[in-house]
Short mmCIF file of C-alpha atoms in Angstrom, two decimals:
data_model
loop_
_atom_site.label_atom_id
_atom_site.label_comp_id
_atom_site.label_asym_id
_atom_site.label_seq_id
_atom_site.Cartn_x
_atom_site.Cartn_y
_atom_site.Cartn_z
CA UNK A 1 86.10 114.45 74.47
CA UNK A 2 85.78 117.65 76.49
CA UNK A 3 82.00 117.51 76.87
CA UNK A 4 82.15 113.78 77.65
CA UNK A 5 84.66 114.27 80.46
CA UNK A 6 82.46 116.94 82.05
CA UNK A 7 79.24 114.95 81.60
CA UNK A 8 79.37 113.06 84.94
CA UNK A 9 79.38 116.46 86.66
CA UNK A 10 76.97 118.36 84.42
CA UNK A 11 74.29 115.68 83.99
CA UNK A 12 73.42 115.33 87.70
CA UNK A 13 73.71 119.11 88.14
CA UNK A 14 71.17 119.94 85.44
CA UNK A 15 68.90 117.09 86.55
CA UNK A 16 68.99 118.54 90.10
CA UNK A 17 68.13 122.05 88.86
CA UNK A 18 65.14 120.80 86.86
CA UNK A 19 64.00 118.61 89.77
CA UNK A 20 64.03 121.65 92.07
CA UNK A 21 61.78 123.51 89.64
CA UNK A 22 59.46 120.55 89.10
CA UNK A 23 58.02 119.70 92.51
CA UNK A 24 55.88 116.69 91.57
CA UNK A 25 57.15 113.65 93.49
CA UNK A 26 57.04 111.20 90.59
CA UNK A 27 58.60 113.74 88.24
CA UNK A 28 61.47 114.30 90.67
CA UNK A 29 62.09 110.57 90.89
CA UNK A 30 62.06 110.22 87.10
CA UNK A 31 64.50 113.12 86.77
CA UNK A 32 66.78 111.54 89.38
CA UNK A 33 66.54 108.24 87.52
CA UNK A 34 67.43 109.99 84.25
CA UNK A 35 70.32 111.84 85.91
CA UNK A 36 71.76 108.66 87.45
CA UNK A 37 71.38 106.78 84.15
CA UNK A 38 73.08 109.60 82.24
CA UNK A 39 75.89 109.67 84.79
CA UNK A 40 76.43 105.92 84.43
CA UNK A 41 76.36 105.93 80.63
CA UNK A 42 78.77 108.88 80.37
CA UNK A 43 81.11 107.21 82.88
CA UNK A 44 81.10 103.98 80.87
CA UNK A 45 81.91 105.99 77.73
CA UNK A 46 84.82 107.68 79.54
CA UNK A 47 86.18 104.33 80.76
CA UNK A 48 85.93 102.90 77.25
CA UNK A 49 87.75 105.91 75.77
CA UNK A 50 90.52 105.84 78.38
CA UNK A 51 90.98 102.08 77.92
CA UNK A 52 91.43 102.56 74.16
CA UNK A 53 93.24 105.90 73.93
CA UNK A 54 94.96 106.47 77.27
CA UNK A 55 94.54 109.28 79.79
CA UNK A 56 92.07 111.98 78.73
CA UNK A 57 92.38 115.64 79.76
CA UNK A 58 90.21 118.74 79.42
CA UNK A 59 91.53 122.24 80.19
CA UNK A 60 88.55 124.45 81.08
CA UNK A 61 88.41 127.78 79.27
CA UNK A 62 91.35 126.69 77.07
CA UNK A 63 93.76 127.83 79.75
CA UNK A 64 96.77 125.51 79.53
CA UNK A 65 97.91 123.55 82.56
CA UNK A 66 99.13 124.36 85.14
CA UNK A 67 97.40 127.75 84.94
CA UNK A 68 93.83 126.63 84.24
CA UNK A 69 91.48 124.07 85.75
CA UNK A 70 92.16 120.53 84.57
CA UNK A 71 89.77 117.61 84.42
CA UNK A 72 91.63 114.32 84.07
CA UNK A 73 90.39 110.77 83.51
CA UNK A 74 92.84 107.92 83.92
CA UNK A 75 91.74 104.32 84.39
CA UNK A 76 91.45 104.64 88.17
CA UNK A 77 89.26 107.76 88.12
CA UNK A 78 87.18 106.34 85.25
CA UNK A 79 86.56 103.10 87.17
CA UNK A 80 85.51 105.08 90.25
CA UNK A 81 83.13 107.23 88.19
CA UNK A 82 81.49 104.13 86.69
CA UNK A 83 81.05 102.68 90.17
CA UNK A 84 79.50 105.96 91.30
CA UNK A 85 76.99 105.76 88.44
CA UNK A 86 76.07 102.16 89.29
CA UNK A 87 75.46 102.98 92.95
CA UNK A 88 73.53 106.18 92.18
CA UNK A 89 71.18 104.29 89.84
CA UNK A 90 70.60 101.49 92.37
CA UNK A 91 69.90 103.95 95.20
CA UNK A 92 67.48 106.05 93.13
CA UNK A 93 65.44 102.97 92.20
CA UNK A 94 65.45 101.77 95.83
CA UNK A 95 64.48 105.21 97.13
CA UNK A 96 61.12 105.06 95.36
CA UNK A 97 59.98 102.38 97.84
CA UNK A 98 61.50 103.63 101.10
CA UNK A 99 61.77 107.44 101.05
CA UNK A 100 58.68 109.17 102.38
CA UNK A 101 56.93 112.14 100.79
CA UNK A 102 58.04 114.79 103.33
CA UNK A 103 61.71 114.07 102.54
CA UNK A 104 60.98 114.20 98.81
CA UNK A 105 59.16 117.51 99.27
CA UNK A 106 62.19 119.00 101.03
CA UNK A 107 64.58 118.19 98.19
CA UNK A 108 65.71 114.59 98.65
CA UNK A 109 66.31 113.83 94.97
CA UNK A 110 67.99 117.15 94.01
CA UNK A 111 70.30 116.78 97.03
CA UNK A 112 71.16 113.23 95.99
CA UNK A 113 72.03 114.46 92.50
CA UNK A 114 74.17 117.32 93.85
CA UNK A 115 75.99 114.77 96.02
CA UNK A 116 76.71 112.67 92.93
CA UNK A 117 77.98 115.78 91.14
CA UNK A 118 80.45 116.34 93.98
CA UNK A 119 81.56 112.70 93.97
CA UNK A 120 82.13 112.70 90.20
CA UNK A 121 84.00 116.00 90.38
CA UNK A 122 86.26 114.59 93.10
CA UNK A 123 87.16 111.63 90.91
CA UNK A 124 87.84 113.66 87.76
CA UNK A 125 89.55 116.83 88.97
CA UNK A 126 93.23 117.31 88.26
CA UNK A 127 93.66 120.21 90.70
CA UNK A 128 94.15 119.79 94.45
CA UNK A 129 92.21 122.94 95.36
CA UNK A 130 89.28 121.89 93.20
CA UNK A 131 89.35 118.56 94.99
CA UNK A 132 88.71 120.59 98.14
CA UNK A 133 85.83 122.39 96.40
CA UNK A 134 84.21 119.11 95.35
CA UNK A 135 84.64 117.78 98.89
CA UNK A 136 82.72 120.79 100.16
CA UNK A 137 79.93 120.20 97.63
CA UNK A 138 79.69 116.65 98.98
CA UNK A 139 79.75 117.84 102.58
CA UNK A 140 76.93 120.36 102.12
CA UNK A 141 74.59 117.98 100.34
CA UNK A 142 75.41 114.97 102.54
CA UNK A 143 74.88 116.99 105.73
CA UNK A 144 71.37 117.96 104.65
CA UNK A 145 70.62 114.38 103.57
CA UNK A 146 71.69 113.04 106.97
CA UNK A 147 69.51 115.59 108.78
CA UNK A 148 66.55 115.36 106.39
CA UNK A 149 63.60 114.24 108.47
CA UNK A 150 64.40 116.34 111.52
CA UNK A 151 64.40 113.39 113.93
CA UNK A 152 66.39 113.74 117.15
CA UNK A 153 68.79 110.89 116.35
CA UNK A 154 69.33 112.31 112.87
CA UNK A 155 70.17 115.78 114.16
CA UNK A 156 72.64 114.34 116.69
CA UNK A 157 74.30 112.22 114.01
CA UNK A 158 74.34 115.10 111.54
CA UNK A 159 76.05 117.42 114.06
CA UNK A 160 78.79 114.85 114.70
CA UNK A 161 79.14 114.25 110.98
CA UNK A 162 79.41 117.89 109.96
CA UNK A 163 81.68 118.86 112.89
CA UNK A 164 84.33 116.26 112.19
CA UNK A 165 84.14 116.88 108.44
CA UNK A 166 84.57 120.63 108.96
CA UNK A 167 87.71 119.86 110.98
CA UNK A 168 88.89 117.66 108.13
CA UNK A 169 88.19 120.44 105.63
CA UNK A 170 90.13 122.96 107.75
CA UNK A 171 93.16 120.64 107.88
CA UNK A 172 92.83 119.98 104.14
CA UNK A 173 92.76 123.71 103.36
CA UNK A 174 95.76 124.35 105.64
CA UNK A 175 97.71 121.63 103.84
CA UNK A 176 96.79 123.15 100.47
CA UNK A 177 98.05 126.58 101.61
CA UNK A 178 101.41 125.16 102.76
CA UNK A 179 101.69 123.12 99.58
CA UNK A 180 101.13 126.22 97.45
CA UNK A 181 103.76 128.02 99.48
CA UNK A 182 106.26 125.25 98.75
CA UNK A 183 105.54 124.68 95.05
CA UNK A 184 103.61 127.72 93.79
CA UNK A 185 101.06 125.55 91.98
CA UNK A 186 98.02 123.41 92.78
CA UNK A 187 97.80 121.39 89.58
CA UNK A 188 98.48 117.80 90.66
CA UNK A 189 100.56 116.89 87.62
CA UNK A 190 102.71 120.01 88.08
CA UNK A 191 103.00 119.30 91.81
CA UNK A 192 104.24 115.80 91.01
CA UNK A 193 107.13 117.28 89.05
CA UNK A 194 108.02 120.03 91.53
CA UNK A 195 107.74 118.00 94.74
CA UNK A 196 110.09 115.31 93.43
CA UNK A 197 112.90 117.91 93.56
CA UNK A 198 111.66 119.98 96.51
CA UNK A 199 114.36 121.86 98.44
CA UNK A 200 112.69 121.03 101.78
CA UNK A 201 111.76 117.31 101.65
CA UNK A 202 111.06 117.29 105.39
CA UNK A 203 108.41 119.98 104.97
CA UNK A 204 106.85 117.99 102.12
CA UNK A 205 106.56 115.01 104.46
CA UNK A 206 104.85 117.21 107.07
CA UNK A 207 102.34 118.33 104.44
CA UNK A 208 101.83 114.67 103.48
CA UNK A 209 100.87 113.96 107.09
CA UNK A 210 98.31 116.78 107.02
CA UNK A 211 96.77 115.28 103.90
CA UNK A 212 96.82 111.87 105.58
CA UNK A 213 94.83 113.27 108.52
CA UNK A 214 92.35 115.16 106.30
CA UNK A 215 91.70 112.25 103.94
CA UNK A 216 91.98 109.73 106.77
CA UNK A 217 89.01 111.37 108.49
CA UNK A 218 86.94 111.22 105.31
CA UNK A 219 87.99 107.59 104.69
CA UNK A 220 87.34 106.61 108.35
CA UNK A 221 90.92 105.45 108.87
CA UNK A 222 92.16 104.50 112.36
CA UNK A 223 91.96 106.36 114.76
CA UNK A 224 89.77 108.88 112.92
CA UNK A 225 86.74 106.68 112.31
CA UNK A 226 84.70 107.35 115.46
CA UNK A 227 82.23 109.65 113.68
CA UNK A 228 81.07 107.05 111.15
CA UNK A 229 79.10 104.57 113.35
CA UNK A 230 77.50 107.55 115.11
CA UNK A 231 76.22 109.25 111.96
CA UNK A 232 75.67 106.74 109.13
CA UNK A 233 73.00 104.56 110.82
CA UNK A 234 70.70 107.52 111.54
CA UNK A 235 70.05 108.49 107.91
CA UNK A 236 67.32 106.91 105.75
CA UNK A 237 68.32 103.46 104.47
CA UNK A 238 68.83 104.58 100.87
CA UNK A 239 71.11 107.45 101.88
CA UNK A 240 73.08 105.27 104.29
CA UNK A 241 73.65 102.83 101.42
CA UNK A 242 74.91 105.63 99.17
CA UNK A 243 77.21 106.98 101.89
CA UNK A 244 78.52 103.51 102.73
CA UNK A 245 79.27 102.71 99.12
CA UNK A 246 80.82 105.97 97.97
CA UNK A 247 81.66 108.68 100.51
CA UNK A 248 84.43 106.88 102.41
CA UNK A 249 85.77 105.62 99.06
CA UNK A 250 86.22 109.21 97.93
CA UNK A 251 88.57 109.58 100.90
CA UNK A 252 90.38 106.37 99.91
CA UNK A 253 90.58 107.58 96.31
CA UNK A 254 92.17 110.84 97.47
CA UNK A 255 94.70 108.95 99.64
CA UNK A 256 95.68 106.71 96.73
CA UNK A 257 95.91 109.67 94.34
CA UNK A 258 98.18 111.86 96.49
CA UNK A 259 100.35 109.03 97.86
CA UNK A 260 101.08 107.70 94.37
CA UNK A 261 101.33 110.98 92.47
CA UNK A 262 102.54 113.61 94.96
CA UNK A 263 104.07 112.16 98.12
CA UNK A 264 106.53 109.48 97.07
CA UNK A 265 109.71 111.16 98.30
CA UNK A 266 109.81 109.35 101.66
CA UNK A 267 108.04 106.05 101.02
CA UNK A 268 109.91 104.30 103.82
CA UNK A 269 108.19 106.56 106.34
CA UNK A 270 104.82 107.50 104.81
CA UNK A 271 103.82 104.12 103.43
CA UNK A 272 105.04 102.16 106.46
CA UNK A 273 102.84 104.42 108.56
CA UNK A 274 99.96 103.74 106.19
CA UNK A 275 100.54 99.99 106.60
CA UNK A 276 100.35 100.22 110.38
CA UNK A 277 97.17 102.31 110.17
CA UNK A 278 95.68 99.82 107.70
CA UNK A 279 96.20 96.92 110.11
CA UNK A 280 94.75 98.84 113.06
CA UNK A 281 91.78 99.99 110.96
CA UNK A 282 90.98 96.40 109.99
CA UNK A 283 91.19 95.13 113.56
CA UNK A 284 89.31 97.90 115.35
CA UNK A 285 86.56 97.97 112.75
CA UNK A 286 85.87 94.24 112.81
CA UNK A 287 86.01 94.06 116.62
CA UNK A 288 83.55 96.93 116.81
CA UNK A 289 81.23 95.07 114.42
CA UNK A 290 81.44 91.86 116.48
CA UNK A 291 80.20 93.74 119.58
CA UNK A 292 77.08 95.24 117.96
CA UNK A 293 73.50 93.96 117.88
CA UNK A 294 71.95 96.43 115.47
CA UNK A 295 71.94 95.61 111.74
CA UNK A 296 73.23 98.91 110.37
CA UNK A 297 75.75 99.49 113.17
CA UNK A 298 77.35 96.12 112.41
CA UNK A 299 77.59 97.09 108.75
CA UNK A 300 78.91 100.55 109.65
CA UNK A 301 81.81 99.11 111.63
CA UNK A 302 82.52 96.77 108.72
CA UNK A 303 82.94 99.81 106.45
CA UNK A 304 85.83 100.77 108.73
CA UNK A 305 87.45 97.33 108.74
CA UNK A 306 87.23 97.01 104.96
CA UNK A 307 88.85 100.42 104.43
CA UNK A 308 91.93 98.85 106.00
CA UNK A 309 92.27 96.39 103.10
CA UNK A 310 92.24 99.21 100.53
CA UNK A 311 94.85 101.24 102.41
CA UNK A 312 96.91 98.05 102.85
CA UNK A 313 97.26 97.83 99.06
CA UNK A 314 98.38 101.47 98.88
CA UNK A 315 100.85 101.00 101.73
CA UNK A 316 102.54 97.95 100.19
CA UNK A 317 103.06 100.14 97.10
CA UNK A 318 103.75 97.49 94.47
CA UNK A 319 101.92 97.03 91.16
CA UNK A 320 100.23 93.87 92.48
CA UNK A 321 99.23 95.49 95.78
CA UNK A 322 97.77 98.58 94.09
CA UNK A 323 95.90 96.34 91.65
CA UNK A 324 94.54 94.47 94.67
CA UNK A 325 93.46 97.74 96.30
CA UNK A 326 91.57 98.83 93.17
CA UNK A 327 90.00 95.36 92.82
CA UNK A 328 88.97 95.57 96.46
CA UNK A 329 87.40 98.99 95.98
CA UNK A 330 85.36 97.68 93.01
CA UNK A 331 84.19 94.70 95.07
CA UNK A 332 83.49 96.62 98.25
CA UNK A 333 81.51 99.52 96.79
CA UNK A 334 79.01 97.10 95.24
CA UNK A 335 78.85 94.67 98.18
CA UNK A 336 78.60 97.24 100.97
CA UNK A 337 75.94 99.29 99.20
CA UNK A 338 73.93 96.12 98.66
CA UNK A 339 74.13 95.05 102.31
CA UNK A 340 72.79 98.43 103.43
CA UNK A 341 70.00 98.21 100.85
CA UNK A 342 69.11 94.78 102.26
CA UNK A 343 69.05 96.23 105.78
CA UNK A 344 66.64 98.88 104.50
CA UNK A 345 64.42 96.20 102.93
CA UNK A 346 64.41 94.27 106.22
CA UNK A 347 63.43 97.45 108.08
CA UNK A 348 60.67 98.11 105.55
CA UNK A 349 59.35 94.59 106.17
CA UNK A 350 59.66 94.33 109.96
CA UNK A 351 60.01 97.90 111.19
CA UNK A 352 63.28 97.61 113.14
CA UNK A 353 67.04 97.18 112.82
CA UNK A 354 67.50 95.49 116.23
CA UNK A 355 68.62 91.90 115.71
CA UNK A 356 66.77 90.55 118.74
CA UNK A 357 63.46 91.84 117.30
CA UNK A 358 64.04 90.40 113.83
CA UNK A 359 63.67 86.87 112.49
CA UNK A 360 61.82 84.44 110.27
CA UNK A 361 62.73 86.01 106.93
CA UNK A 362 64.28 82.82 105.55
CA UNK A 363 60.80 81.31 105.40
CA UNK A 364 58.82 84.50 104.79
CA UNK A 365 61.14 86.05 102.15
CA UNK A 366 63.39 83.31 100.82
CA UNK A 367 64.58 85.39 97.87
CA UNK A 368 65.79 88.20 100.13
CA UNK A 369 67.62 85.65 102.32
CA UNK A 370 69.53 84.31 99.30
CA UNK A 371 70.30 87.82 98.11
CA UNK A 372 71.74 88.62 101.55
CA UNK A 373 74.04 85.58 101.51
CA UNK A 374 75.75 86.64 98.27
CA UNK A 375 77.18 90.02 99.41
CA UNK A 376 77.63 88.78 103.00
CA UNK A 377 79.80 85.84 101.98
CA UNK A 378 81.62 88.03 99.47
CA UNK A 379 82.43 90.53 102.23
CA UNK A 380 83.84 87.67 104.30
CA UNK A 381 85.97 86.54 101.34
CA UNK A 382 84.45 83.16 100.46
CA UNK A 383 85.25 81.78 96.98
CA UNK A 384 84.31 82.19 94.19
CA UNK A 385 82.78 85.58 95.03
CA UNK A 386 84.48 88.92 94.35
CA UNK A 387 85.76 89.42 97.90
CA UNK A 388 87.80 86.22 97.78
CA UNK A 389 89.80 87.32 94.74
CA UNK A 390 90.36 90.84 96.07
CA UNK A 391 91.70 89.52 99.38
CA UNK A 392 93.75 86.83 97.65
CA UNK A 393 95.58 89.43 95.55
CA UNK A 394 96.32 91.64 98.58
CA UNK A 395 97.57 88.74 100.72
CA UNK A 396 99.75 87.47 97.89
CA UNK A 397 101.16 90.98 97.45
CA UNK A 398 102.00 91.17 101.16
CA UNK A 399 104.01 87.92 101.01
CA UNK A 400 105.83 89.07 97.87
CA UNK A 401 107.29 92.04 99.80
CA UNK A 402 107.88 89.97 102.96
CA UNK A 403 105.11 91.50 105.07
CA UNK A 404 103.49 88.38 106.57
CA UNK A 405 102.15 90.22 109.65
CA UNK A 406 99.65 92.28 107.65
CA UNK A 407 98.58 89.12 105.79
CA UNK A 408 97.84 87.40 109.12
CA UNK A 409 95.80 90.42 110.23
CA UNK A 410 93.86 90.41 106.95
CA UNK A 411 93.05 86.70 107.28
CA UNK A 412 92.00 87.05 110.92
CA UNK A 413 89.73 89.97 110.05
CA UNK A 414 88.13 87.87 107.30
CA UNK A 415 87.26 85.17 109.85
CA UNK A 416 85.75 87.74 112.22
CA UNK A 417 83.82 89.25 109.31
CA UNK A 418 82.39 85.81 108.60
CA UNK A 419 81.34 85.60 112.26
CA UNK A 420 79.45 88.92 111.98
CA UNK A 421 77.72 87.92 108.76
CA UNK A 422 76.61 84.54 110.17
CA UNK A 423 75.36 86.39 113.26
CA UNK A 424 73.13 88.58 111.08
CA UNK A 425 71.99 85.51 109.11
CA UNK A 426 71.07 83.61 112.27
CA UNK A 427 69.24 86.51 113.89
CA UNK A 428 67.48 88.09 110.93
CA UNK A 429 66.76 85.19 108.62
CA UNK A 430 67.12 81.80 110.34
CA UNK A 431 65.56 82.08 113.80
CA UNK A 432 61.82 82.37 114.36
CA UNK A 433 60.45 85.87 114.75
CA UNK A 434 59.94 86.92 118.39
CA UNK A 435 56.36 87.32 119.58
CA UNK A 436 57.20 90.81 120.89
CA UNK A 437 58.48 92.04 117.52
CA UNK A 438 56.75 94.99 115.80
CA UNK A 439 54.06 94.29 113.23
CA UNK A 440 55.28 93.35 109.77
CA UNK A 441 54.85 96.14 107.25
CA UNK A 442 52.57 95.41 104.30
CA UNK A 443 54.13 95.99 100.91
CA UNK A 444 52.49 96.12 97.52
CA UNK A 445 53.93 93.87 94.83
CA UNK A 446 55.17 96.93 92.97
CA UNK A 447 57.02 98.31 96.00
CA UNK A 448 58.56 94.91 96.71
CA UNK A 449 59.87 94.76 93.15
CA UNK A 450 61.36 98.25 93.54
CA UNK A 451 63.14 97.03 96.68
CA UNK A 452 64.41 93.80 95.14
CA UNK A 453 65.45 95.09 91.69
CA UNK A 454 68.58 97.04 92.80
CA UNK A 455 69.46 94.39 95.42
CA UNK A 456 69.29 91.58 92.86
CA UNK A 457 71.22 93.63 90.30
CA UNK A 458 74.09 94.39 92.70
CA UNK A 459 74.16 90.76 93.89
CA UNK A 460 74.42 89.65 90.25
CA UNK A 461 77.33 92.05 89.75
CA UNK A 462 79.07 90.56 92.78
CA UNK A 463 78.76 87.06 91.33
CA UNK A 464 79.79 88.30 87.89
CA UNK A 465 82.95 89.96 89.21
CA UNK A 466 83.85 86.72 90.98
CA UNK A 467 83.32 84.64 87.83
CA UNK A 468 85.12 87.18 85.62
CA UNK A 469 87.88 87.90 88.10
CA UNK A 470 90.62 87.70 85.45
CA UNK A 471 89.43 90.59 83.22
CA UNK A 472 88.53 92.68 86.29
CA UNK A 473 92.00 92.05 87.71
CA UNK A 474 93.57 92.91 84.33
CA UNK A 475 91.72 96.24 84.34
CA UNK A 476 92.81 96.87 87.95
CA UNK A 477 96.41 96.02 87.03
CA UNK A 478 96.38 98.46 84.14
CA UNK A 479 95.00 101.16 86.45
CA UNK A 480 97.71 100.39 89.02
CA UNK A 481 100.44 100.65 86.36
CA UNK A 482 99.11 104.06 85.36
CA UNK A 483 99.19 105.20 88.98
CA UNK A 484 102.80 104.13 89.36
CA UNK A 485 103.82 105.52 85.95
CA UNK A 486 103.40 109.11 87.00
CA UNK A 487 105.16 110.34 83.86
CA UNK A 488 102.21 109.26 81.75
CA UNK A 489 99.81 111.30 83.89
CA UNK A 490 102.13 114.34 83.93
CA UNK A 491 102.69 114.19 80.18
CA UNK A 492 98.97 113.93 79.46
CA UNK A 493 98.10 116.94 81.65
CA UNK A 494 101.05 119.24 81.03
CA UNK A 495 101.86 118.24 77.48
CA UNK A 496 104.83 120.33 76.42
CA UNK A 497 104.52 122.80 79.30
CA UNK A 498 107.75 123.40 81.24
#
């Protein structure tokens, strides 16, 4: 099992190294395709093993926990790794049609693979300091990917992106230092045991707030989201799709991990604060989206609003609410990535993201119009698509713990999301194309298929999750029970260690 648990990290790493040595454009794409496929297959194997045999652990160098470096796969981390593999594969296929040769020449595919290595490492690490290390791997590769192309808007967005993420990393590292001073360990399972009986619970809560700020920045939680709409829309469409699907979810994953495993001593304070932030994140994000008239900026603000639903499930802190949060993450990663891929396809066809300059695609590209409606209506929460079931579970969980206010906010945000999606539909697909619009880009049949293949695949997954909501919810419920049963995680990692 040891080699399997490390595979989602090692496969993209070795594929990136070989791609750097092999500079042919097609060869690099094939290597990236092989790396993403290997990542997905190994992640599926890990999820299957964890589902059958429980939490899996590898101690690197045979050093026992808490002294060595632990890699841990529970159901939640295994689900996230599978989702990472799906998105990586879709983005690599899409990139073949939209990423230009200069970007490929300057390392686009190796950087993408290194980014996936960092994402997989973040999901599978069992050590809080190594989580910081994987975050830095992500930051370095994502910064270069945002800036790749050397356009003015890209450089401005990249500077904002890297500055705020460096601040987040500094806060994260400070919190780790204080945490080590309190507990004398950085293994998350060991920390779970020691922090439950900490002599200074007030100081533990202060450290929890530092982690909330650090991970809140990475997750784009209110009021720390301002960097996202300024930086995500400036990157190439394929990279924006990858960022939208996965990078903020790594922040959400980290929040869920530490506020279920480590910081549960003062739930009345920490999780009530999370609930307030979740509601404000939903509202500010969706209102920001409603005010925009550029395709990717609308979608960028919707990343923010949808993060609120995930944090809402964590804040309610019941088995049903956590299951809803995990279900929502599964739904959102697929849907949001797909919407950004569709925006990239629209740009490839008509040369702009400005809504007033777009139009006529319902008649010109009927298939793309239908493929847009599926993730758009799912994002808004229309039945029987995946978003409906995810929101239904979260709203039901809020009423079960007598929190109707957050349910009202969630429903109102869904209606405003529907407004934004119908606005895009009307402007991009339904209305006639303006006479002043840029010339339509000519695409070969092969390139059009490369654009549509990942979009159609992700749309099919969205429909499939909606139709198979019961088994997906059962898997999410099992993952939530593992998160709340911290003893199972601790026992798997520490074994008989004191």
